[in-house]
Coordinates of C-alpha atoms in Angstrom, one line a residue:
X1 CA -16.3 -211.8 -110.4
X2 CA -18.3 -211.2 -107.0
X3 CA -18.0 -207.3 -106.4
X4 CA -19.9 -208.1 -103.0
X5 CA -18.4 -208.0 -99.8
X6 CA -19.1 -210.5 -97.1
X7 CA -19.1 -209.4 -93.2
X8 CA -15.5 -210.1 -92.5
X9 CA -14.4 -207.8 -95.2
X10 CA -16.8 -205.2 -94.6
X11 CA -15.5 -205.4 -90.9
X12 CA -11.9 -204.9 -92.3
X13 CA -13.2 -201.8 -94.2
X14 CA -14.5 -200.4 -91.1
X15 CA -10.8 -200.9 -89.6
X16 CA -8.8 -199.2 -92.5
X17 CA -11.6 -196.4 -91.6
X18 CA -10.7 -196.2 -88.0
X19 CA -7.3 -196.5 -88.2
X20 CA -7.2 -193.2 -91.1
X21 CA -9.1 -191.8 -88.5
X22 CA -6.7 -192.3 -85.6
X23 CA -3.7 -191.9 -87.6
X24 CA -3.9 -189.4 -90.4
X25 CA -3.1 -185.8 -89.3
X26 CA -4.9 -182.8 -90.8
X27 CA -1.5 -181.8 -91.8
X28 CA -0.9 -184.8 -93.7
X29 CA -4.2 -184.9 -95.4
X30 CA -3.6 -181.2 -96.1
X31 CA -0.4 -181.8 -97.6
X32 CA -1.3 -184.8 -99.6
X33 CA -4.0 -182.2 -101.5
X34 CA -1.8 -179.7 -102.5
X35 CA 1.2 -182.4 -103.6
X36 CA 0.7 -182.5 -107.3
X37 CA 3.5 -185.3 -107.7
X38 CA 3.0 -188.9 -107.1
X39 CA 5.6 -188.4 -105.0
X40 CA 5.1 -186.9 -101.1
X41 CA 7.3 -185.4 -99.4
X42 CA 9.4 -187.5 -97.2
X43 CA 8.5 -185.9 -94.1
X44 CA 4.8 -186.6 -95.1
X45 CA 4.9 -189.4 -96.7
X46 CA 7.5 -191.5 -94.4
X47 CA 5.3 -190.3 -91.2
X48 CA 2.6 -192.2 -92.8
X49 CA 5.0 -195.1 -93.3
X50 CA 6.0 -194.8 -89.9
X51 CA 2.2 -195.5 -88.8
X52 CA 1.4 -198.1 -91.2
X53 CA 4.8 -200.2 -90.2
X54 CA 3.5 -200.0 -85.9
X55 CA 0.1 -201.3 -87.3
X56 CA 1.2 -204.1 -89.1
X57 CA 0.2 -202.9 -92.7
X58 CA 3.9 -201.4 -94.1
X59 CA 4.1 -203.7 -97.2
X60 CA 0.7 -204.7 -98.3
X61 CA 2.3 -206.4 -101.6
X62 CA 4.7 -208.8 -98.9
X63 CA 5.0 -211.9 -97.9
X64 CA 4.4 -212.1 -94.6
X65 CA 7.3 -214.0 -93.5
X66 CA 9.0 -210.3 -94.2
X67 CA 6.6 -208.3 -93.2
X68 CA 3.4 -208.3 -94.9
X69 CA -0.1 -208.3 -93.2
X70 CA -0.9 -211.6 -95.4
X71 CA -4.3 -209.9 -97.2
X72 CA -6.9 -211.0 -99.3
X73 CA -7.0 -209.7 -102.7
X74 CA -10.4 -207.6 -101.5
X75 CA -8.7 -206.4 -98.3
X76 CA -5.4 -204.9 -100.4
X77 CA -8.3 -203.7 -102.7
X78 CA -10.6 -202.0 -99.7
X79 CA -7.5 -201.1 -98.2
X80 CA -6.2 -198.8 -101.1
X81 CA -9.3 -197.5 -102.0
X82 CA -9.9 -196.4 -98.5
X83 CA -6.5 -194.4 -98.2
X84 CA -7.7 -192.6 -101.7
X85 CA -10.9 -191.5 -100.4
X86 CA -9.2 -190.3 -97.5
X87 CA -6.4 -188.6 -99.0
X88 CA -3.4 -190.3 -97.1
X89 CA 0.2 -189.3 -98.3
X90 CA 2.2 -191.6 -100.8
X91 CA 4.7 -194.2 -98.6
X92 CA 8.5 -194.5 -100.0
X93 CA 7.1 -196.1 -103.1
X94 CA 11.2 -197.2 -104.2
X95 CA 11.0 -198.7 -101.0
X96 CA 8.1 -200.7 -100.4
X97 CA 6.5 -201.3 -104.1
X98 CA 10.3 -201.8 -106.2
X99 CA 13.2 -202.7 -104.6
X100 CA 11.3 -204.1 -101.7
X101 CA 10.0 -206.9 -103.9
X102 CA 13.5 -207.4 -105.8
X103 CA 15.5 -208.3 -102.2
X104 CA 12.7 -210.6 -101.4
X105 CA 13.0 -212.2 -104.7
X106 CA 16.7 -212.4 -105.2
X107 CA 18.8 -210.7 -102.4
X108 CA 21.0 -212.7 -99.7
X109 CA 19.8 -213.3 -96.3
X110 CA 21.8 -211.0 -95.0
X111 CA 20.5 -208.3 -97.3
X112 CA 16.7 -209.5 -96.4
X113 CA 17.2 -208.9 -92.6
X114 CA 19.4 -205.8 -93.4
X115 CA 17.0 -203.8 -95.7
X116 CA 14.0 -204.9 -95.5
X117 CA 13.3 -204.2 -91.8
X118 CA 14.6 -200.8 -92.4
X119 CA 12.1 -200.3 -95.5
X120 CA 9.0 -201.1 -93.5
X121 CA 9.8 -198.9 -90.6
X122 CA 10.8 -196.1 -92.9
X123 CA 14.1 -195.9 -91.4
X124 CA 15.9 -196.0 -95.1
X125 CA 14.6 -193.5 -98.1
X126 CA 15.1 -194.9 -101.8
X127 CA 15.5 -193.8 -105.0
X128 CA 16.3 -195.4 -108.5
X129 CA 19.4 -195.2 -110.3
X130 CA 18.6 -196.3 -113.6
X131 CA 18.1 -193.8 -116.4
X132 CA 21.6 -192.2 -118.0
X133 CA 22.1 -189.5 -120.4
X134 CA 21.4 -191.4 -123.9
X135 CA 19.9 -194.4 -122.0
X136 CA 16.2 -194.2 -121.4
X137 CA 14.3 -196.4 -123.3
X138 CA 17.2 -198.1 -124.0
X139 CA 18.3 -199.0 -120.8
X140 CA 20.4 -201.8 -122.0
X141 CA 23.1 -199.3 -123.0
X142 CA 23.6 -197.9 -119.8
X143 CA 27.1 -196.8 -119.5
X144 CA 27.4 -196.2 -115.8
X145 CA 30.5 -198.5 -114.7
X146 CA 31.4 -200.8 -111.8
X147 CA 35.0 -202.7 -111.8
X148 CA 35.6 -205.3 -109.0
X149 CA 38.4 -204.3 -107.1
X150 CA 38.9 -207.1 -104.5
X151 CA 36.0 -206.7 -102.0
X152 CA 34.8 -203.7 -103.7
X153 CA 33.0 -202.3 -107.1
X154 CA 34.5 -198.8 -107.7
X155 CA 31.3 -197.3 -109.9
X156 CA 31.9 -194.3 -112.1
X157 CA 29.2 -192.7 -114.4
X158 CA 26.2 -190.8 -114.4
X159 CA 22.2 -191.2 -113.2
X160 CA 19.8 -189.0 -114.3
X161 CA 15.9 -187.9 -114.1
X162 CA 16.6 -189.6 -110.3
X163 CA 13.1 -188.6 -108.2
X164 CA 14.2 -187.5 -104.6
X165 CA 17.5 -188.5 -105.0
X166 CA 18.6 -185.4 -102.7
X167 CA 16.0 -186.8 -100.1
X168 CA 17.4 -190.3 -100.2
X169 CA 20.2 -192.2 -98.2
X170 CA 19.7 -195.2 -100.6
X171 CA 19.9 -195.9 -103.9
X172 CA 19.1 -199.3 -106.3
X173 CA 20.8 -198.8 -109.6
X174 CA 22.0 -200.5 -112.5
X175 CA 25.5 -200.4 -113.5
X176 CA 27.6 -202.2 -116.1
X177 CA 30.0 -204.6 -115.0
X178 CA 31.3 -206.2 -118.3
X179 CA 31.0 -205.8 -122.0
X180 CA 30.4 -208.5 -124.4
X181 CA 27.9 -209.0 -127.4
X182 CA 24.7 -208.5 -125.8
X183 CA 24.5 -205.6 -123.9
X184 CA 22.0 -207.0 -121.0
X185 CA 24.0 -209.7 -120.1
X186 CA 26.8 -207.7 -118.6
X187 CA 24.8 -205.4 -116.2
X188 CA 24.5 -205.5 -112.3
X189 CA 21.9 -204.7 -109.8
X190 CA 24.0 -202.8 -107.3
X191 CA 22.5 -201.2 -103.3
X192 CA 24.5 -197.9 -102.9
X193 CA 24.6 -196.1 -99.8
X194 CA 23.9 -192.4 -100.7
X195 CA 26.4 -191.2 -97.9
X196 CA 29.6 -192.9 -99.6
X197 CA 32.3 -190.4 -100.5
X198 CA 32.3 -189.2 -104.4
X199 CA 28.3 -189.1 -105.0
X200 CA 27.2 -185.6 -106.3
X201 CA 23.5 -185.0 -106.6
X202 CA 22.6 -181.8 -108.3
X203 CA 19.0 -180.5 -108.8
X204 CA 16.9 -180.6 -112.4
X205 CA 13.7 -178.1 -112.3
X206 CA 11.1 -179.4 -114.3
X207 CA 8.4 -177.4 -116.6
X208 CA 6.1 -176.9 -113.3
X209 CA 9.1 -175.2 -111.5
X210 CA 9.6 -178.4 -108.9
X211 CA 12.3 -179.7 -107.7
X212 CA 11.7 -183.4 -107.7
X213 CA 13.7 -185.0 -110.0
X214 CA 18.1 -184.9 -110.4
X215 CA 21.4 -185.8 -112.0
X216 CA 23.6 -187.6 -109.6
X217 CA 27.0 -188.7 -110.6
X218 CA 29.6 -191.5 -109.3
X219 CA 33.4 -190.2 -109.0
X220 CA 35.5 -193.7 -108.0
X221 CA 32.8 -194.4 -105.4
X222 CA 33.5 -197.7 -103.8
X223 CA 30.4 -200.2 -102.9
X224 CA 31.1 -203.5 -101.2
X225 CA 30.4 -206.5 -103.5
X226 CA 28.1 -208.0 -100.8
X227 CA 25.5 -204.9 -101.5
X228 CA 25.4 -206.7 -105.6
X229 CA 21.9 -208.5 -105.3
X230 CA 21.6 -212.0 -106.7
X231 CA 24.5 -212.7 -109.4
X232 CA 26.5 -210.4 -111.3
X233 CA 25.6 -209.6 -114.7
X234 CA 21.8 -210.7 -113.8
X235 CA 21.1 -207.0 -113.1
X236 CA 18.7 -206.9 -116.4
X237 CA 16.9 -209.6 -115.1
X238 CA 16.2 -208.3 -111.9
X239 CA 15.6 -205.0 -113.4
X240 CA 12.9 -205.6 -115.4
X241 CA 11.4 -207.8 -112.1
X242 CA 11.1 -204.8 -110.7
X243 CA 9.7 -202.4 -113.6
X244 CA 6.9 -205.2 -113.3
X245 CA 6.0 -204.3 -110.3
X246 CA 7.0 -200.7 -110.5
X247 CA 4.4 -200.4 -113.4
X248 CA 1.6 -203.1 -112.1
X249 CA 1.9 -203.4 -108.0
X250 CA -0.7 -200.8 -107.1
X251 CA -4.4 -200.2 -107.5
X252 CA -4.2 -196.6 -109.3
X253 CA -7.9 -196.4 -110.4
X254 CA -8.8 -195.5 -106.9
X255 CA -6.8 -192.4 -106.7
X256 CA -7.9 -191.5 -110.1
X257 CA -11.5 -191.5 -109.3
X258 CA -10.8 -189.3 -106.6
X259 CA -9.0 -187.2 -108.8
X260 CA -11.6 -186.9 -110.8
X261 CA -14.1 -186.6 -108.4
X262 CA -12.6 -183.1 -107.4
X263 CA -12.1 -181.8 -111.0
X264 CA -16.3 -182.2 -111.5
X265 CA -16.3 -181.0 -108.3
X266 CA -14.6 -177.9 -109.7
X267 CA -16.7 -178.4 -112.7
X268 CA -19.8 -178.0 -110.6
X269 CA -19.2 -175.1 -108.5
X270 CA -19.1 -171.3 -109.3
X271 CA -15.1 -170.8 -108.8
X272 CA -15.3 -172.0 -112.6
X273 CA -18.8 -170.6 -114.1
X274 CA -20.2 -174.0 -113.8
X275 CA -17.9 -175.5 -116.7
X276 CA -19.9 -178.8 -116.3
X277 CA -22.8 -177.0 -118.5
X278 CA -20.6 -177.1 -121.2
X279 CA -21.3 -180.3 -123.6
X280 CA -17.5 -181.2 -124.1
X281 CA -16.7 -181.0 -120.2
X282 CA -19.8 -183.3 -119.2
X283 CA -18.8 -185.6 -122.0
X284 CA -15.2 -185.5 -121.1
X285 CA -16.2 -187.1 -117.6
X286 CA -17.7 -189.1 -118.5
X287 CA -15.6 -190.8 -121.0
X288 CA -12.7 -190.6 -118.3
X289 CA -15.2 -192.6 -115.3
X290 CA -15.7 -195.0 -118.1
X291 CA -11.8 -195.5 -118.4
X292 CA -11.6 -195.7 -115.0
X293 CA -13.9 -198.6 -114.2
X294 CA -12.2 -200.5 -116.8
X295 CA -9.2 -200.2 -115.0
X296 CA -10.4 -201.0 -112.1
X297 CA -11.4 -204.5 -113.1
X298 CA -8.2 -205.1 -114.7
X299 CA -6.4 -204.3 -111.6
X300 CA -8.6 -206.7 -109.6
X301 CA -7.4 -209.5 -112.1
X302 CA -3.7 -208.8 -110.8
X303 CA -4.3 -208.8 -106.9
X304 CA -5.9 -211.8 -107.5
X305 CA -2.3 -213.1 -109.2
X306 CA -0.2 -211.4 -106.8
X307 CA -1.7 -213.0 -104.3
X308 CA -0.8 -216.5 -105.5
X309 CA 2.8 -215.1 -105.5
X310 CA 3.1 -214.1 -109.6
X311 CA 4.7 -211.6 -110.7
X312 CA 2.4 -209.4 -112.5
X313 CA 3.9 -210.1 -116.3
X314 CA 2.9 -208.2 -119.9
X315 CA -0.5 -207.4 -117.8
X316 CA 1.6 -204.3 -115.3
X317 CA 2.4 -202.6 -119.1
X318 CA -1.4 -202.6 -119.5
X319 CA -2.1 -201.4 -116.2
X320 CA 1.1 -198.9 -116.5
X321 CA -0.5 -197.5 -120.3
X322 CA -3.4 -196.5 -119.4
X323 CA -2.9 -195.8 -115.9
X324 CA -0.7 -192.9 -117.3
X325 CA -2.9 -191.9 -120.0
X326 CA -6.1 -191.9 -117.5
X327 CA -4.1 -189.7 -115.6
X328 CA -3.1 -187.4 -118.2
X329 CA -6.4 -187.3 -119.0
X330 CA -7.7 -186.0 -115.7
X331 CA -5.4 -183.4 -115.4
X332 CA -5.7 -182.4 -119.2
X333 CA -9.8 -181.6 -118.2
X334 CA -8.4 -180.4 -115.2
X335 CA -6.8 -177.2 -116.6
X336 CA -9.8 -176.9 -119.3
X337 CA -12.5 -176.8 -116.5
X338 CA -10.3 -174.1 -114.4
X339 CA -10.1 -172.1 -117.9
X340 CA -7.3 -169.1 -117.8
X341 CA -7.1 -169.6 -113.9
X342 CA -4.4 -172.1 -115.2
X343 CA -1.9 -169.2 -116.0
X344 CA -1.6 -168.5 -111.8
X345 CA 1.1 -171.5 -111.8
X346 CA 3.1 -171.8 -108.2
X347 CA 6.5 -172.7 -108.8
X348 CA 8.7 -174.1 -106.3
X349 CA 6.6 -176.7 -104.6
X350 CA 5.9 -178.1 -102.2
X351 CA 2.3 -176.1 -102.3
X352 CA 1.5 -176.8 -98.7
X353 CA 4.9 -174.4 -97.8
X354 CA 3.8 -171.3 -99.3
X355 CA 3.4 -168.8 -97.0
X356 CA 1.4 -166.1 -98.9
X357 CA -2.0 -165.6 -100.3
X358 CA -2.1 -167.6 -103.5
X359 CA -3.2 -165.9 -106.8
X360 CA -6.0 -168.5 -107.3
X361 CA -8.3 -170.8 -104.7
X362 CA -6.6 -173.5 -103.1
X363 CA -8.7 -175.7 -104.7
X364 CA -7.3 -174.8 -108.0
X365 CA -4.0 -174.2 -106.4
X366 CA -2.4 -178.0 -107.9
X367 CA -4.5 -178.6 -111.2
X368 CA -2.0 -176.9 -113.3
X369 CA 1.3 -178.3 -112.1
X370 CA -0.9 -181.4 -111.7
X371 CA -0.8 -181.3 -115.7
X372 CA 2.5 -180.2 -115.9
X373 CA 4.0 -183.0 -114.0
X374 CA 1.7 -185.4 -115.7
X375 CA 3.0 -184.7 -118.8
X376 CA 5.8 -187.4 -117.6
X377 CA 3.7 -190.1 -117.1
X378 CA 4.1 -191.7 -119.8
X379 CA 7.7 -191.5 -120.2
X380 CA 9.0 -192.5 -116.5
X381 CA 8.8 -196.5 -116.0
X382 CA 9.1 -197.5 -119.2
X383 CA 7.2 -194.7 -122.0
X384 CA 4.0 -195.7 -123.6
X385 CA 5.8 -197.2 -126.9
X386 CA 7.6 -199.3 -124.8
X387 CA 4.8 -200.8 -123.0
X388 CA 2.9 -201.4 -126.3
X389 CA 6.5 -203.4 -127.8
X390 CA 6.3 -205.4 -124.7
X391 CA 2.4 -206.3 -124.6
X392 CA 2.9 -207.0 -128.3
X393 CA 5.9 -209.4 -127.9
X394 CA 4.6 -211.3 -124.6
X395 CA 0.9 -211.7 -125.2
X396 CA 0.6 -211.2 -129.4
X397 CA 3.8 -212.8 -130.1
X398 CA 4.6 -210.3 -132.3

């Protein structure tokens, strides 16, 4: 693999630079540092959308006949790496990097020149109605039902663990709508329209004190049979399209390296008594850059797939493993490096909203919900066990 880049790409690298320059505000870089979630605000995050969509660059993982800026597997590469050095805010990642790819692939052409114009300007804020009480892992036995009722499904059940669900006016959700002996064969992919009468969303905290996550429930909620993408009960199928690229679309190494860029930052400096002169600290980072740089590679692999228009296969569970435990990993040294300076916890993010003097640096101020919210890495998208099952059974045939 050529690492190297020739002229034109190093002349594309100095145009992500310019435009980050032109375009990212100090309040967006400032509240892209103190958002410990993968997740940034919508008033943040969809600015940022807003500024990619006028330049062309709103879906880098398009086609471009809808919208996408028709890259090279090194420009997507530069380009991503350059918004992680800079600290740019996360776009509506439902939007662009999940459903956005399942329309494309499946939806009607009406739903193509509906949604997915309204997706790349930012217009329309997603979120992911899969997950159920008792169905996690075992999403096949999802319970949440939709009966045809001439022109209309009338859904009635439950989501929960839905991220920004009180932000969103859409969701993409799997509902059941028939029974029969194999569970995934009677499920639906279903568009909902946040705003229809009898959807409740109702707020879950989480161990850091955040409000990012919810339970939202259906009460005879009536969605038009044209918003069903592709054919009923071929939900499953397009479901686990889109966990593919849910866990395998991005380039994640980037943003770790950042990450831990700034924890041995921390590591060096006297805030934490130079923690980097300890042994297992130094050895620690070490170990986790190494990690890192593996990833990196693998991810390269996949852009280079992706761009030849596959879908990213056993290889995003990979990238989805150990993307999560890298990341759990940074923010584990993360609270060791900070020492008992963990303890001054913020709740009730978003951090860049506090107005007082926090207890600790605001450098410090996100390692330890940082670690807190990490802890769900490897449970949301599929957990870790699951990802192992499914590299086993696709690539060791086990």
């Amino acid at each position: 693999m050529d690492l190297s880049f020739n002229a034109e790409e190093r002349a594309f690298q100095d145009e992500v630079r310019g435009f980050i320059a032109k375009n990212l505000t100090e309040e967006m870089k400032h509240a892209t540092a103190l958002t410990p979630s993968v997740f940034s605000d919508p008033d943040i995050g969809m600015a940022w959308q807003r500024a990619l969509h006028r330049q062309g660059w709103g879906a880098p993982g398009w086609p471009v006949e809808h919208g996408g800026p028709d890259w090279t597997p090194a420009q997507r590469w530069i380009f991503e790496t350059e918004c992680a050095r800079a600290g740019v805010p996360n776009v509506n990642v439902m939007g662009v990097k999940m459903v956005g790819p399942v329309i494309i692939g499946f939806g009607s052409p009406e739903q193509k020149n509906f949604y997915l114009p309204r997706i790349l300007s930012g217009e329309d804020y997603w979120c992911q109605g899969y997950s159920e009480p008792g169905s996690g892992s075992d999403l096949s036995s999802l319970k949440t039902r939709a009966v045809r009722d001439g022109d209309d499904y009338i859904i009635n059940g439950t989501k929960i663990w839905t991220t920004h669900a009180h932000h969103a006016n859409r969701m993409f959700a799997l509902v059941r709508t028939s029974d029969g002996p194999r569970q995934q064969d009677g499920i639906s992919f279903i568009l909902i329209d946040m705003k229809i009468p009898g959807i409740t969303t109702r707020p879950i905290l989480t161990i850091g004190g955040d409000h990012e996550v919810n339970q939202v429930f259906f009460d005879d909620v009536r969605v038009p049979v044209a918003n069903r993408v592709g054919e009923e009960g071929k939900g499953w199928t397009y479901g686990k399209y889109l966990l593919e690229f849910e866990r395998g679309s991005g380039i994640a190494s980037a943003k770790l390296r950042e990450g831990l860029k700034a924890i041995a930052g921390l590591a060096e400096s006297d805030l934490t008594g130079r923690a980097i002169d300890s042994p297992d600290i130094a050895t620690r980072i070490s170990e986790v850059e190494v990690d890192i740089d593996a990833l990196e590679m693998t991810e390269l692999r996949v852009l280079s797939a992706l761009q030849t228009g596959q879908n990213p296969g056993a290889v995003s569970s990979i990238l989805k493993l150990r993307n999560s435990e890298i990341r759990q990993a940074v923010t584990r040294l993360g609270a060791d490096v900070i020492g008992h300076d963990a303890l001054a916890v913020e709740p009730m993010r978003p951090l860049y909203k506090l107005n007082h003097e926090p207890a600790i640096p605001e450098e410090m101020l996100t390692v330890m919900p940082e670690y807190l919210n990490g802890r769900a890495y490897t449970i949301f998208g599929g957990t870790s066990e699951i990802q192992r099952d499914i590299i086993a059974k696709m690539m060791l045939g086990i």
